[in-house]
Phi, psi and omega in degrees: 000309171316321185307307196291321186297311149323306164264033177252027178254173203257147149004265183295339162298331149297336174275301195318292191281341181284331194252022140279336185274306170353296180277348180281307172341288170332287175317313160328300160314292177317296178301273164005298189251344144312302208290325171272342174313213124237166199256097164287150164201130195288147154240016148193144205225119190102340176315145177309165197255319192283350173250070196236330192287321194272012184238006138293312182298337169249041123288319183264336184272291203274023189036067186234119202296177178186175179196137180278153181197154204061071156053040178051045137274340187231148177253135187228131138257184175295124175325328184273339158282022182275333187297304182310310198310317175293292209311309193281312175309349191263320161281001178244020177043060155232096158326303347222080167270150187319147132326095185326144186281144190261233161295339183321314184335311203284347142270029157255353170291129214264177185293358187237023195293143144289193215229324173271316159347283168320285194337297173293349183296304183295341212267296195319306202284343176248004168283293187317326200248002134306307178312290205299338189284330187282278216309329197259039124236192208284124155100350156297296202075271179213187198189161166231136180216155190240128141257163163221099202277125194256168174279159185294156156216131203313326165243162205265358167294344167256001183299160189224107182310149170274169197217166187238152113220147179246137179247117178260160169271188179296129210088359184271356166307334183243043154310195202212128168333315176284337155296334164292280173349313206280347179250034169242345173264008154261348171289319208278003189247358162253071157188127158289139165075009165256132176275144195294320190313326182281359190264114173263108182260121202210136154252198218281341183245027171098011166267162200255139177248337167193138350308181165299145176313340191264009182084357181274152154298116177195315174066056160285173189242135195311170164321280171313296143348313186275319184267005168296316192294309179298309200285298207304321201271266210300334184289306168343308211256337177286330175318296190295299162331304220268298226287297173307319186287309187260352208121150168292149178046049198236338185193153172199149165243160202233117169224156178221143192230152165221138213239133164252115210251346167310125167310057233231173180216128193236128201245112196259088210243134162218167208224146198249143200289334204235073212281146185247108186328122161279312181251160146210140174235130184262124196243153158239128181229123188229149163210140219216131153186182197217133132128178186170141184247133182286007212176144182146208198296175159265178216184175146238029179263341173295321178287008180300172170285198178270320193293338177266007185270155180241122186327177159092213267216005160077026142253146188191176169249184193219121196224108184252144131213130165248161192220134196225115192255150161210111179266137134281141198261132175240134183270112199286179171208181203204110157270109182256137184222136194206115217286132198260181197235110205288187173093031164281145170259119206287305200202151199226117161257139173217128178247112192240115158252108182253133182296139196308317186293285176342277174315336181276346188285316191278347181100162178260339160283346166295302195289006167289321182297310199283295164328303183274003159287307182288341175302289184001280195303326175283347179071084147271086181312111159307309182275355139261021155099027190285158169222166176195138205208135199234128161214145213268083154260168191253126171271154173313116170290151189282147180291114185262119151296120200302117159312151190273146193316097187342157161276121181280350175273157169257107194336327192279356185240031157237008157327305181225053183237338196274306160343317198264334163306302177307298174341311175293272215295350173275338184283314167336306184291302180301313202287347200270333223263322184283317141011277212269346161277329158221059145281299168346299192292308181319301178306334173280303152296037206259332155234144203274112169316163183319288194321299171303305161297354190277307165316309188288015172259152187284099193328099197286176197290107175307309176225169173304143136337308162302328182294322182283328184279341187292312204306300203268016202241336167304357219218153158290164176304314227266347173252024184268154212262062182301007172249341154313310189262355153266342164293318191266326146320328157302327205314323187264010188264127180318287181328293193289337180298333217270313192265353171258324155333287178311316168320304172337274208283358210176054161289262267294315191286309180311306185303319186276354152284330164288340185312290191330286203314312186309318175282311183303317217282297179303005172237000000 
């Protein structure tokens, strides 16, 4: 019946239905490769094309799928991965906001600009190209700068200094002072006439890095900073030891530092053991005589001494000298004078949690061991009041995400196993769909209506023979009516009355049944 029903359609029913299995085909494909795709959202939009490498590259170490999208100005990631995707851009700072435009600006400016026009092209172009020079260095990421440019004035008690300000980006809170230093004395040597002093340096989260928070110049880094910055770069390298020796989620550690961030100059004096003569002077003393009394007046020939008097008959000579040296001596010495550098460490706590099943696996010379590898690595000193402190808890299993169910097809069989499906479910399509036509058809024709049978039954006479010689003999030829009068011939028959009703009510059926007679008859 489906056959018949086919070749009983016209032409154009046939193009009508080949292009509807056509389009179901399609749709089928399409809802097929929707479904199977995976579903991107974007997180981030405007980005530099130059930092596009590195926020794949920490997409790909945590394995999180993504698609460039704007010509690798926009980021999309897997829908189901979006928490990770921030989370991971957030801990490598990358923000990743565009740059400011730099000198480029300054060819897009057209020939007919104002005199203020130019001004702001320059003021904008040259904020863009300090931002991009602070972003490239380490541990900035990106920056924004602000000038403030004053007007010429004819006299100069009335000029107005220019002023800076710069916004680092996020990770720029531990810079090291100096690295502040170096970048508020490069804005102020790329702006005439700007002074370092006049330059505001701030990172993201609204602390001021220059000038110093006390209003002095220096751009020191507070206390609580220089030991945030420390504890984090050391738990870090200890975290990573422990994480390579036992395993993830086998130990950790915790430091707290005090740190000395003061500024001091230490004046050093020393003397050398061995002194080198400068002066020396010689005094010599001689007396000299002759003859001499054991005895007699007083005199000074009674006061020579006795070693000069000369034996015998109490004549004699007399020969005295002395001799008297004086050195000076000079000692060298040694002034050291030496600016000391703050971040010496007054004192170091380090707390080590080792998971119980690790201690029981290393044992207790293990975990003896590993305790004095991490004092080592953190360097602690006993004799500066250091403390370290190890304690043994069962850490929190981590929630194991259920795997997902092996596929029983092979990624490499599903090129063509999803074609030979879709192909099945069209086949599918058809047979429920020709079915269902002719079940529709079996039904409508499944008993021979009244009506047909009354035609196949043997027509009883309608009228008398006389009554049709009466009808046309009544009437002249030319004014007689035969559809008037077939009509009125008719006028009592059940049948016709029965089939002109049906016709009325149900032409759809009639015309396709007679279609039915036509084709059978011709075949």
């Amino acid at each position: 019946m489906s056959l018949q029903l086919l070749t009983s359609l016209s032409t154009k029913g046939k193009a009508i239905l080949a292009a509807c299995a056509v389009a179901f085909l399609v749709t089928c494909v399409l809802l097929l490769k929707l479904a199977g795709a995976p579903s991107y959202v974007e997180v981030m939009a405007g980005v530099d094309p130059a930092e596009t490498g590195k926020i794949t590259s920490a997409l790909d170490k945590r394995g999180i799928g993504y698609e460039l999208r704007a010509n690798g100005t926009a980021i999309a990631v897997d829908a189901s991965r979006t928490a990770d995707a921030r989370i991971a851009l957030a801990e490598g700072g990358l923000t990743g906001v565009a740059k400011q435009p730099g000198f480029e600006t300054l060819d897009k400016l057209k020939l007919g600009s104002s005199n203020f026009q130019q001004q702001v092209a320059y003021q904008r172009a040259l904020e863009g190209q300090i931002a991009n020079t602070i972003g490239q260095i380490d541990g900035v990421g990106s920056a924004q700068v602000s000038l403030t440019l004053p007007k010429d004035q004819l006299f100069a008690d009335e000029a107005q200094p220019a002023t800076a300000a710069v916004l680092l980006g996020a990770g720029a809170d531990g810079m090291d002072a100096g690295a502040v230093r170096g970048i508020a004395n490069l804005v102020s040597s790329s702006v005439q006439g700007l002074k370092t002093a006049n330059v505001t340096i701030t990172d993201s989260s609204g602390q001021m890095l220059w000038p110093a928070g006390d209003g002095g110049v220096g751009g020191a880094t507070s206390k609580p900073a220089a030991q945030a910055r420390y504890d984090a770069q050391l738990e870090a390298s200890l975290n990573a030891m422990l994480t390579s020796t036992l395993g993830v989620n086998k130990a950790h550690v915790q430091v707290h530092s005090d740190l000395n961030v003061d500024r001091a100059t230490q004046e050093k004096l020393e003397y050398a053991k061995k002194g080198t003569p400068l002066k020396s002077v010689g005094e010599t003393e001689t007396l000299r005589g002759t003859g001499g009394a054991t005895g007699g007046a007083a005199g000074t020939a009674t006061n020579i001494p006795s070693y000069a008097q000369t034996s015998g008959s109490g004549a004699g000579t007399s020969n005295y000298r002395h001799t008297t040296t004086n050195t000076d001596y000079g000692v060298n010495k040694t002034v050291t004078r030496t600016q000391v550098a703050p971040g010496a460490v007054n004192r170091l706590d380090v707390a080590l949690v080792l998971d119980k099943s690790a201690a029981t696996a290393l044992g207790a010379a293990g975990v003896k061991s590993l305790q004095a590898a991490v004092s080592s690595a953190a360097g602690l000193q006993r004799a500066r009041g250091d403390t370290f402190a190890l304690s043994e808890v069962a850490f929190a299993k981590a929630p194991v995400a259920a795997a997902p169910a092996a596929s029983p097809i092979p990624p490499a069989m599903l090129s063509y196993v999803k074609p030979a499906l879709l192909g099945f479910a069209a086949l599918i399509f058809l047979f429920f769909v020709s079915r269902h036509l002719r079940k529709r058809t079996s039904g409508a024709f499944a008993e021979e209506p009244s009506w047909l049978r009354q035609l196949s039954d043997p027509a009883p006479a309608l009228l008398p023979a006389a009554s049709l010689e009466e009808e046309v003999s009544g009437h002249a030829l030319e004014d007689f009516d035969a559809q008037a009068a077939a009509r009125r011939v008719f006028a009592n028959d059940p049948r016709a009355i029965a089939l002109e009703e049906l016709v009325e009510r149900e032409p759809e059926k009639i015309a396709q049944h007679l279609r039915t007679w036509i084709t059978e008859d011709a075949a």
